[in-house]
PDB file of C-alpha atoms in Angstrom:
ATOM      1  CA  MET A   1      13.401   4.804   8.189  1.00  0.00           C
ATOM      2  CA  ARG A   2      10.728   2.357   6.838  1.00  0.00           C
ATOM      3  CA  VAL A   3       7.025   2.838   6.490  1.00  0.00           C
ATOM      4  CA  GLU A   4       4.923  -0.213   5.872  1.00  0.00           C
ATOM      5  CA  ILE A   5       1.273   0.314   4.707  1.00  0.00           C
ATOM      6  CA  TRP A   6      -1.295  -2.444   4.934  1.00  0.00           C
ATOM      7  CA  THR A   7      -3.949  -1.744   2.329  1.00  0.00           C
ATOM      8  CA  ASP A   8      -6.523  -3.304  -0.032  1.00  0.00           C
ATOM      9  CA  ILE A   9      -7.335  -2.129  -3.581  1.00  0.00           C
ATOM     10  CA  ALA A  10     -10.969  -2.446  -2.738  1.00  0.00           C
ATOM     11  CA  CYS A  11     -10.696  -0.015   0.304  1.00  0.00           C
ATOM     12  CA  PRO A  12     -11.671   3.552  -0.548  1.00  0.00           C
ATOM     13  CA  TRP A  13     -10.169   4.950   2.613  1.00  0.00           C
ATOM     14  CA  CYS A  14      -6.823   3.303   1.510  1.00  0.00           C
ATOM     15  CA  TYR A  15      -7.033   5.314  -1.775  1.00  0.00           C
ATOM     16  CA  VAL A  16      -7.709   8.536   0.194  1.00  0.00           C
ATOM     17  CA  GLY A  17      -5.303   7.781   2.897  1.00  0.00           C
ATOM     18  CA  LYS A  18      -2.405   7.133   0.505  1.00  0.00           C
ATOM     19  CA  ALA A  19      -2.967  10.567  -0.944  1.00  0.00           C
ATOM     20  CA  ARG A  20      -2.831  12.164   2.455  1.00  0.00           C
ATOM     21  CA  PHE A  21       0.209  10.106   3.479  1.00  0.00           C
ATOM     22  CA  ASP A  22       2.029  10.999   0.293  1.00  0.00           C
ATOM     23  CA  LYS A  23       1.277  14.702   0.862  1.00  0.00           C
ATOM     24  CA  ALA A  24       3.027  14.487   4.280  1.00  0.00           C
ATOM     25  CA  LEU A  25       5.901  12.324   2.949  1.00  0.00           C
ATOM     26  CA  ASP A  26       6.581  14.753  -0.005  1.00  0.00           C
ATOM     27  CA  ALA A  27       7.033  17.659   2.488  1.00  0.00           C
ATOM     28  CA  PHE A  28       9.072  15.567   5.026  1.00  0.00           C
ATOM     29  CA  PRO A  29      12.699  16.893   5.188  1.00  0.00           C
ATOM     30  CA  HIS A  30      14.129  13.399   5.168  1.00  0.00           C
ATOM     31  CA  ARG A  31      11.929  12.024   2.410  1.00  0.00           C
ATOM     32  CA  ASP A  32      14.896  10.512   0.556  1.00  0.00           C
ATOM     33  CA  GLN A  33      15.739   8.401   3.561  1.00  0.00           C
ATOM     34  CA  VAL A  34      12.236   6.873   3.993  1.00  0.00           C
ATOM     35  CA  GLU A  35      11.468   3.530   2.357  1.00  0.00           C
ATOM     36  CA  VAL A  36       7.760   2.804   1.760  1.00  0.00           C
ATOM     37  CA  VAL A  37       6.577  -0.820   1.452  1.00  0.00           C
ATOM     38  CA  HIS A  38       2.945  -1.703   0.637  1.00  0.00           C
ATOM     39  CA  ARG A  39       1.630  -4.749   2.390  1.00  0.00           C
ATOM     40  CA  SER A  40      -1.281  -6.913   1.606  1.00  0.00           C
ATOM     41  CA  PHE A  41      -4.700  -6.995   3.451  1.00  0.00           C
ATOM     42  CA  GLU A  42      -7.811  -8.369   1.898  1.00  0.00           C
ATOM     43  CA  LEU A  43     -11.111  -6.925   3.054  1.00  0.00           C
ATOM     44  CA  ASP A  44     -13.018  -9.763   1.541  1.00  0.00           C
ATOM     45  CA  PRO A  45     -10.680 -12.786   1.428  1.00  0.00           C
ATOM     46  CA  GLY A  46     -13.467 -15.375   1.259  1.00  0.00           C
ATOM     47  CA  ARG A  47     -14.969 -13.970  -2.004  1.00  0.00           C
ATOM     48  CA  ALA A  48     -14.474 -16.233  -5.033  1.00  0.00           C
ATOM     49  CA  LYS A  49     -12.513 -14.720  -7.903  1.00  0.00           C
ATOM     50  CA  GLY A  50     -15.525 -14.642 -10.209  1.00  0.00           C
ATOM     51  CA  ASP A  51     -18.000 -13.268  -7.620  1.00  0.00           C
ATOM     52  CA  VAL A  52     -18.428  -9.640  -8.698  1.00  0.00           C
ATOM     53  CA  GLN A  53     -21.246  -7.408  -7.661  1.00  0.00           C
ATOM     54  CA  PRO A  54     -22.055  -3.680  -7.556  1.00  0.00           C
ATOM     55  CA  VAL A  55     -20.602  -1.806  -4.720  1.00  0.00           C
ATOM     56  CA  LEU A  56     -23.967  -0.685  -3.436  1.00  0.00           C
ATOM     57  CA  THR A  57     -25.239  -4.254  -3.327  1.00  0.00           C
ATOM     58  CA  MET A  58     -22.104  -5.251  -1.378  1.00  0.00           C
ATOM     59  CA  LEU A  59     -22.525  -2.493   1.101  1.00  0.00           C
ATOM     60  CA  THR A  60     -26.252  -3.127   1.771  1.00  0.00           C
ATOM     61  CA  ARG A  61     -25.727  -6.841   2.249  1.00  0.00           C
ATOM     62  CA  LYS A  62     -22.483  -6.559   4.264  1.00  0.00           C
ATOM     63  CA  TYR A  63     -23.483  -3.743   6.570  1.00  0.00           C
ATOM     64  CA  GLY A  64     -27.203  -3.969   6.549  1.00  0.00           C
ATOM     65  CA  MET A  65     -27.665  -0.327   5.355  1.00  0.00           C
ATOM     66  CA  SER A  66     -30.252   0.860   3.005  1.00  0.00           C
ATOM     67  CA  GLU A  67     -29.281   1.644  -0.675  1.00  0.00           C
ATOM     68  CA  ALA A  68     -29.820   5.372   0.074  1.00  0.00           C
ATOM     69  CA  GLN A  69     -27.404   5.152   3.098  1.00  0.00           C
ATOM     70  CA  ALA A  70     -24.817   3.264   0.970  1.00  0.00           C
ATOM     71  CA  GLN A  71     -25.118   5.831  -1.845  1.00  0.00           C
ATOM     72  CA  ALA A  72     -24.694   8.714   0.678  1.00  0.00           C
ATOM     73  CA  GLY A  73     -21.583   7.026   1.928  1.00  0.00           C
ATOM     74  CA  GLU A  74     -20.184   6.781  -1.575  1.00  0.00           C
ATOM     75  CA  ASP A  75     -21.026  10.506  -2.205  1.00  0.00           C
ATOM     76  CA  ASN A  76     -19.191  11.378   0.978  1.00  0.00           C
ATOM     77  CA  LEU A  77     -16.188   9.397  -0.063  1.00  0.00           C
ATOM     78  CA  GLY A  78     -16.284  11.108  -3.447  1.00  0.00           C
ATOM     79  CA  ALA A  79     -16.061  14.428  -1.704  1.00  0.00           C
ATOM     80  CA  GLN A  80     -13.252  13.272   0.469  1.00  0.00           C
ATOM     81  CA  ALA A  81     -11.335  12.034  -2.559  1.00  0.00           C
ATOM     82  CA  ALA A  82     -11.812  15.290  -4.508  1.00  0.00           C
ATOM     83  CA  ALA A  83     -10.452  17.276  -1.602  1.00  0.00           C
ATOM     84  CA  GLU A  84      -7.231  15.281  -2.082  1.00  0.00           C
ATOM     85  CA  GLY A  85      -7.230  15.883  -5.854  1.00  0.00           C
ATOM     86  CA  LEU A  86      -8.495  12.363  -6.657  1.00  0.00           C
ATOM     87  CA  ASP A  87     -11.000  11.203  -9.129  1.00  0.00           C
ATOM     88  CA  TYR A  88     -13.742   8.919  -7.660  1.00  0.00           C
ATOM     89  CA  ARG A  89     -16.817   7.377  -9.360  1.00  0.00           C
ATOM     90  CA  THR A  90     -19.655   7.556  -6.886  1.00  0.00           C
ATOM     91  CA  ARG A  91     -21.879   5.376  -9.121  1.00  0.00           C
ATOM     92  CA  GLY A  92     -21.534   2.312 -11.138  1.00  0.00           C
ATOM     93  CA  ARG A  93     -18.452   0.698  -9.484  1.00  0.00           C
ATOM     94  CA  ASP A  94     -18.205  -2.920  -8.711  1.00  0.00           C
ATOM     95  CA  HIS A  95     -16.540  -5.117  -6.022  1.00  0.00           C
ATOM     96  CA  GLY A  96     -14.634  -8.316  -6.171  1.00  0.00           C
ATOM     97  CA  ASN A  97     -11.726 -10.456  -5.036  1.00  0.00           C
ATOM     98  CA  THR A  98      -8.365  -8.599  -4.955  1.00  0.00           C
ATOM     99  CA  PHE A  99      -5.985 -11.506  -4.255  1.00  0.00           C
ATOM    100  CA  ASP A 100      -4.442 -11.502  -7.769  1.00  0.00           C
ATOM    101  CA  MET A 101      -3.783  -7.718  -7.525  1.00  0.00           C
ATOM    102  CA  HIS A 102      -1.964  -8.350  -4.217  1.00  0.00           C
ATOM    103  CA  ARG A 103       0.109 -11.044  -5.931  1.00  0.00           C
ATOM    104  CA  LEU A 104       1.031  -8.606  -8.663  1.00  0.00           C
ATOM    105  CA  LEU A 105       1.993  -5.969  -6.039  1.00  0.00           C
ATOM    106  CA  HIS A 106       4.522  -8.329  -4.549  1.00  0.00           C
ATOM    107  CA  PHE A 107       5.934  -9.037  -8.035  1.00  0.00           C
ATOM    108  CA  ALA A 108       6.061  -5.302  -8.657  1.00  0.00           C
ATOM    109  CA  LYS A 109       8.018  -4.734  -5.359  1.00  0.00           C
ATOM    110  CA  GLU A 110      10.738  -7.038  -6.694  1.00  0.00           C
ATOM    111  CA  GLN A 111      10.923  -4.874  -9.760  1.00  0.00           C
ATOM    112  CA  GLY A 112      11.003  -1.612  -7.830  1.00  0.00           C
ATOM    113  CA  ARG A 113       7.598  -0.513  -9.284  1.00  0.00           C
ATOM    114  CA  GLN A 114       5.238  -1.245  -6.366  1.00  0.00           C
ATOM    115  CA  ASP A 115       4.138   2.257  -5.680  1.00  0.00           C
ATOM    116  CA  GLU A 116       3.497   2.940  -9.263  1.00  0.00           C
ATOM    117  CA  LEU A 117       1.374  -0.155  -9.533  1.00  0.00           C
ATOM    118  CA  ILE A 118      -0.782   0.370  -6.506  1.00  0.00           C
ATOM    119  CA  GLN A 119      -1.538   3.950  -7.513  1.00  0.00           C
ATOM    120  CA  ILE A 120      -2.545   2.772 -10.997  1.00  0.00           C
ATOM    121  CA  LEU A 121      -4.790  -0.018  -9.425  1.00  0.00           C
ATOM    122  CA  TYR A 122      -6.451   2.469  -7.163  1.00  0.00           C
ATOM    123  CA  ARG A 123      -7.168   4.792 -10.023  1.00  0.00           C
ATOM    124  CA  ALA A 124      -8.496   1.814 -12.098  1.00  0.00           C
ATOM    125  CA  ASN A 125     -10.755   0.708  -9.375  1.00  0.00           C
ATOM    126  CA  PHE A 126     -12.131   3.987  -8.096  1.00  0.00           C
ATOM    127  CA  ALA A 127     -11.947   6.247 -11.117  1.00  0.00           C
ATOM    128  CA  ASP A 128     -12.007   4.456 -14.396  1.00  0.00           C
ATOM    129  CA  GLU A 129     -15.102   3.319 -16.055  1.00  0.00           C
ATOM    130  CA  ARG A 130     -13.589  -0.069 -16.902  1.00  0.00           C
ATOM    131  CA  SER A 131     -13.699  -2.713 -14.197  1.00  0.00           C
ATOM    132  CA  VAL A 132     -10.655  -4.327 -12.688  1.00  0.00           C
ATOM    133  CA  PHE A 133     -12.756  -7.400 -11.811  1.00  0.00           C
ATOM    134  CA  THR A 134     -14.783  -8.480 -14.909  1.00  0.00           C
ATOM    135  CA  GLU A 135     -12.319  -8.282 -17.798  1.00  0.00           C
ATOM    136  CA  GLY A 136     -10.058 -11.140 -16.628  1.00  0.00           C
ATOM    137  CA  ASP A 137      -6.303 -11.189 -16.227  1.00  0.00           C
ATOM    138  CA  GLU A 138      -5.617  -9.085 -19.363  1.00  0.00           C
ATOM    139  CA  ARG A 139      -7.049  -5.983 -17.657  1.00  0.00           C
ATOM    140  CA  LEU A 140      -4.497  -6.468 -14.829  1.00  0.00           C
ATOM    141  CA  VAL A 141      -1.710  -7.169 -17.346  1.00  0.00           C
ATOM    142  CA  GLU A 142      -2.570  -3.935 -19.067  1.00  0.00           C
ATOM    143  CA  LEU A 143      -2.371  -1.948 -15.815  1.00  0.00           C
ATOM    144  CA  ALA A 144       0.947  -3.747 -14.879  1.00  0.00           C
ATOM    145  CA  ALA A 145       2.416  -2.658 -18.179  1.00  0.00           C
ATOM    146  CA  GLU A 146       1.254   0.909 -17.580  1.00  0.00           C
ATOM    147  CA  ALA A 147       3.173   0.817 -14.172  1.00  0.00           C
ATOM    148  CA  GLY A 148       6.311  -0.138 -16.102  1.00  0.00           C
ATOM    149  CA  LEU A 149       6.252  -3.889 -15.607  1.00  0.00           C
ATOM    150  CA  ASP A 150       6.927  -6.460 -18.310  1.00  0.00           C
ATOM    151  CA  ALA A 151       3.565  -7.619 -19.641  1.00  0.00           C
ATOM    152  CA  ASP A 152       4.492 -11.175 -20.218  1.00  0.00           C
ATOM    153  CA  ALA A 153       6.122 -11.501 -16.864  1.00  0.00           C
ATOM    154  CA  ALA A 154       3.013 -10.172 -15.130  1.00  0.00           C
ATOM    155  CA  ARG A 155       0.767 -12.441 -17.235  1.00  0.00           C
ATOM    156  CA  ALA A 156       3.063 -15.441 -16.050  1.00  0.00           C
ATOM    157  CA  VAL A 157       2.452 -14.430 -12.456  1.00  0.00           C
ATOM    158  CA  LEU A 158      -1.284 -14.251 -12.862  1.00  0.00           C
ATOM    159  CA  ALA A 159      -1.378 -17.538 -14.700  1.00  0.00           C
ATOM    160  CA  ASP A 160       0.438 -19.297 -11.657  1.00  0.00           C
ATOM    161  CA  PRO A 161      -1.954 -19.257  -8.659  1.00  0.00           C
ATOM    162  CA  LYS A 162       0.972 -20.051  -6.355  1.00  0.00           C
ATOM    163  CA  ALA A 163       3.145 -17.154  -7.533  1.00  0.00           C
ATOM    164  CA  TYR A 164       3.465 -14.728  -4.621  1.00  0.00           C
ATOM    165  CA  ALA A 165       0.587 -16.319  -2.734  1.00  0.00           C
ATOM    166  CA  ASP A 166       2.713 -17.099   0.245  1.00  0.00           C
ATOM    167  CA  GLU A 167       3.897 -13.557   0.375  1.00  0.00           C
ATOM    168  CA  VAL A 168       0.335 -12.195   0.460  1.00  0.00           C
ATOM    169  CA  ARG A 169      -0.660 -14.594   3.192  1.00  0.00           C
ATOM    170  CA  ALA A 170       2.415 -13.758   5.271  1.00  0.00           C
ATOM    171  CA  ASP A 171       1.498 -10.044   5.078  1.00  0.00           C
ATOM    172  CA  GLU A 172      -1.984 -10.835   6.227  1.00  0.00           C
ATOM    173  CA  ARG A 173      -0.826 -12.926   9.183  1.00  0.00           C
ATOM    174  CA  GLU A 174       1.597 -10.164  10.198  1.00  0.00           C
ATOM    175  CA  ALA A 175      -1.150  -7.623  10.057  1.00  0.00           C
ATOM    176  CA  ALA A 176      -3.121  -9.743  12.546  1.00  0.00           C
ATOM    177  CA  GLN A 177      -0.127 -10.088  14.800  1.00  0.00           C
ATOM    178  CA  LEU A 178       0.306  -6.324  14.793  1.00  0.00           C
ATOM    179  CA  GLY A 179      -3.273  -5.939  15.824  1.00  0.00           C
ATOM    180  CA  ALA A 180      -4.568  -4.444  12.562  1.00  0.00           C
ATOM    181  CA  THR A 181      -8.320  -5.053  12.217  1.00  0.00           C
ATOM    182  CA  GLY A 182      -8.820  -2.656   9.358  1.00  0.00           C
ATOM    183  CA  VAL A 183      -7.024  -0.609   6.751  1.00  0.00           C
ATOM    184  CA  PRO A 184      -5.265   1.524   5.866  1.00  0.00           C
ATOM    185  CA  PHE A 185      -2.748   0.738   8.616  1.00  0.00           C
ATOM    186  CA  PHE A 186       0.568   2.448   8.717  1.00  0.00           C
ATOM    187  CA  VAL A 187       3.558   1.148  10.651  1.00  0.00           C
ATOM    188  CA  ILE A 188       6.453   3.605  10.967  1.00  0.00           C
ATOM    189  CA  ASP A 189       9.868   1.982  11.836  1.00  0.00           C
ATOM    190  CA  ARG A 190       7.998  -0.814  13.750  1.00  0.00           C
ATOM    191  CA  THR A 191       7.559   1.838  16.430  1.00  0.00           C
ATOM    192  CA  TYR A 192       4.399   3.720  15.694  1.00  0.00           C
ATOM    193  CA  GLY A 193       1.100   2.588  14.157  1.00  0.00           C
ATOM    194  CA  VAL A 194      -1.380   4.873  12.509  1.00  0.00           C
ATOM    195  CA  SER A 195      -4.809   3.566  11.703  1.00  0.00           C
ATOM    196  CA  GLY A 196      -7.128   5.035   9.058  1.00  0.00           C
ATOM    197  CA  ALA A 197      -6.995   7.766   6.517  1.00  0.00           C
ATOM    198  CA  GLN A 198      -5.807  10.414   8.813  1.00  0.00           C
ATOM    199  CA  PRO A 199      -5.199  14.039   7.808  1.00  0.00           C
ATOM    200  CA  ALA A 200      -1.770  14.765   6.327  1.00  0.00           C
ATOM    201  CA  GLU A 201      -0.892  16.621   9.538  1.00  0.00           C
ATOM    202  CA  VAL A 202      -1.220  13.466  11.620  1.00  0.00           C
ATOM    203  CA  PHE A 203       1.151  11.676   9.274  1.00  0.00           C
ATOM    204  CA  THR A 204       3.515  14.592   9.479  1.00  0.00           C
ATOM    205  CA  ARG A 205       3.659  14.457  13.278  1.00  0.00           C
ATOM    206  CA  ALA A 206       4.086  10.665  13.209  1.00  0.00           C
ATOM    207  CA  LEU A 207       7.018  10.799  10.752  1.00  0.00           C
ATOM    208  CA  THR A 208       8.675  13.579  12.655  1.00  0.00           C
ATOM    209  CA  GLN A 209       8.406  11.899  15.927  1.00  0.00           C
ATOM    210  CA  ALA A 210       9.618   8.497  14.642  1.00  0.00           C
ATOM    211  CA  TRP A 211      12.596  10.182  12.971  1.00  0.00           C
ATOM    212  CA  GLY A 212      13.561  11.990  16.129  1.00  0.00           C
ATOM    213  CA  GLU A 213      13.405   8.852  18.195  1.00  0.00           C
ATOM    214  CA  ARG A 214      15.630   6.704  16.025  1.00  0.00           C
ATOM    215  CA  PRO A 215      18.361   5.203  18.198  1.00  0.00           C
ATOM    216  CA  ALA A 216      21.752   6.744  17.694  1.00  0.00           C
ATOM    217  CA  LEU A 217      24.520   4.609  16.348  1.00  0.00           C
ATOM    218  CA  LYS A 218      26.728   3.257  19.215  1.00  0.00           C
ATOM    219  CA  THR A 219      30.358   2.758  18.238  1.00  0.00           C
ATOM    220  CA  LEU A 220      32.751   0.547  20.279  1.00  0.00           C
ATOM    221  CA  ASP A 221      35.726   2.670  21.189  1.00  0.00           C
ATOM    222  CA  GLU A 222      38.753   0.585  22.070  1.00  0.00           C
ATOM    223  CA  THR A 223      42.061   2.196  23.061  1.00  0.00           C
ATOM    224  CA  ASP A 224      44.208  -0.860  22.104  1.00  0.00           C
ATOM    225  CA  THR A 225      43.845  -0.662  18.399  1.00  0.00           C
ATOM    226  CA  ASP A 226      47.414  -1.463  17.192  1.00  0.00           C
ATOM    227  CA  GLY A 227      47.209  -2.734  13.693  1.00  0.00           C
ATOM    228  CA  VAL A 228      43.660  -1.676  13.116  1.00  0.00           C
ATOM    229  CA  GLY A 229      43.379   0.612  10.053  1.00  0.00           C
ATOM    230  CA  ALA A 230      40.749   2.691   8.577  1.00  0.00           C
ATOM    231  CA  CYS A 231      40.174   4.806   5.470  1.00  0.00           C
ATOM    232  CA  GLY A 232      38.555   8.152   5.214  1.00  0.00           C
ATOM    233  CA  PRO A 233      38.043  11.057   2.709  1.00  0.00           C
ATOM    234  CA  ASP A 234      41.666  11.978   2.966  1.00  0.00           C
ATOM    235  CA  GLY A 235      42.954   8.459   2.294  1.00  0.00           C
ATOM    236  CA  CYS A 236      44.017   5.465   4.213  1.00  0.00           C
ATOM    237  CA  ALA A 237      46.447   5.307   7.099  1.00  0.00           C
ATOM    238  CA  VAL A 238      49.624   3.612   6.005  1.00  0.00           C
ATOM    239  CA  PRO A 239      51.205   1.337   8.612  1.00  0.00           C
ATOM    240  CA  GLN A 240      54.682   2.499   9.724  1.00  0.00           C
ATOM    241  CA  GLY A 241      57.409   0.218  10.811  1.00  0.00           C
TER     242      GLY A 241
END
């Protein structure tokens, strides 16, 4: 079974939602048969790479709320994150373009390190004092290496603006086709969609239902099978004659 998760590193509910989903997945009896793929979704795709601003400034301008309302929202998110065992800086964070991070995540997927990298990027953005937006590519290279990726290869990806750009855009187009207007957005076996940072119990129900509704394998059973052989645990049938 495959679970695809559309997220953005700048999305705090994606950070919380991943922890809740992981909790449900870890307890799922068929965990070893579930493949998780992280897909790209930019919350602020029009923002220039060098355009970085405080989170509170972004929230007040984008949503028309007061600074006090924006800070209250951050405090609430901090409490939600803490309930899931996550660190969350409610003050002093900044906001910027995440396109290069998504490109790195596609590179990490090819190397089998995507889940490791996304978790490290979340931590770096929401918990660390250092910014993921203001220190240039070397900060992302450092985080990629922490996730087990080759630093020089990660640096080469970031140096080439075309590297994995098409993959990011394809993910975003697919999200639109599926009707996703926000993230996190979870798609289970292309059968069920779960929107938002739902409680772990919701993900448990969705995983269980999707697993139970998987189509059974249909085998063609022909009676005239002369000359058709097969091998099993006890060996292979040897033709007689």
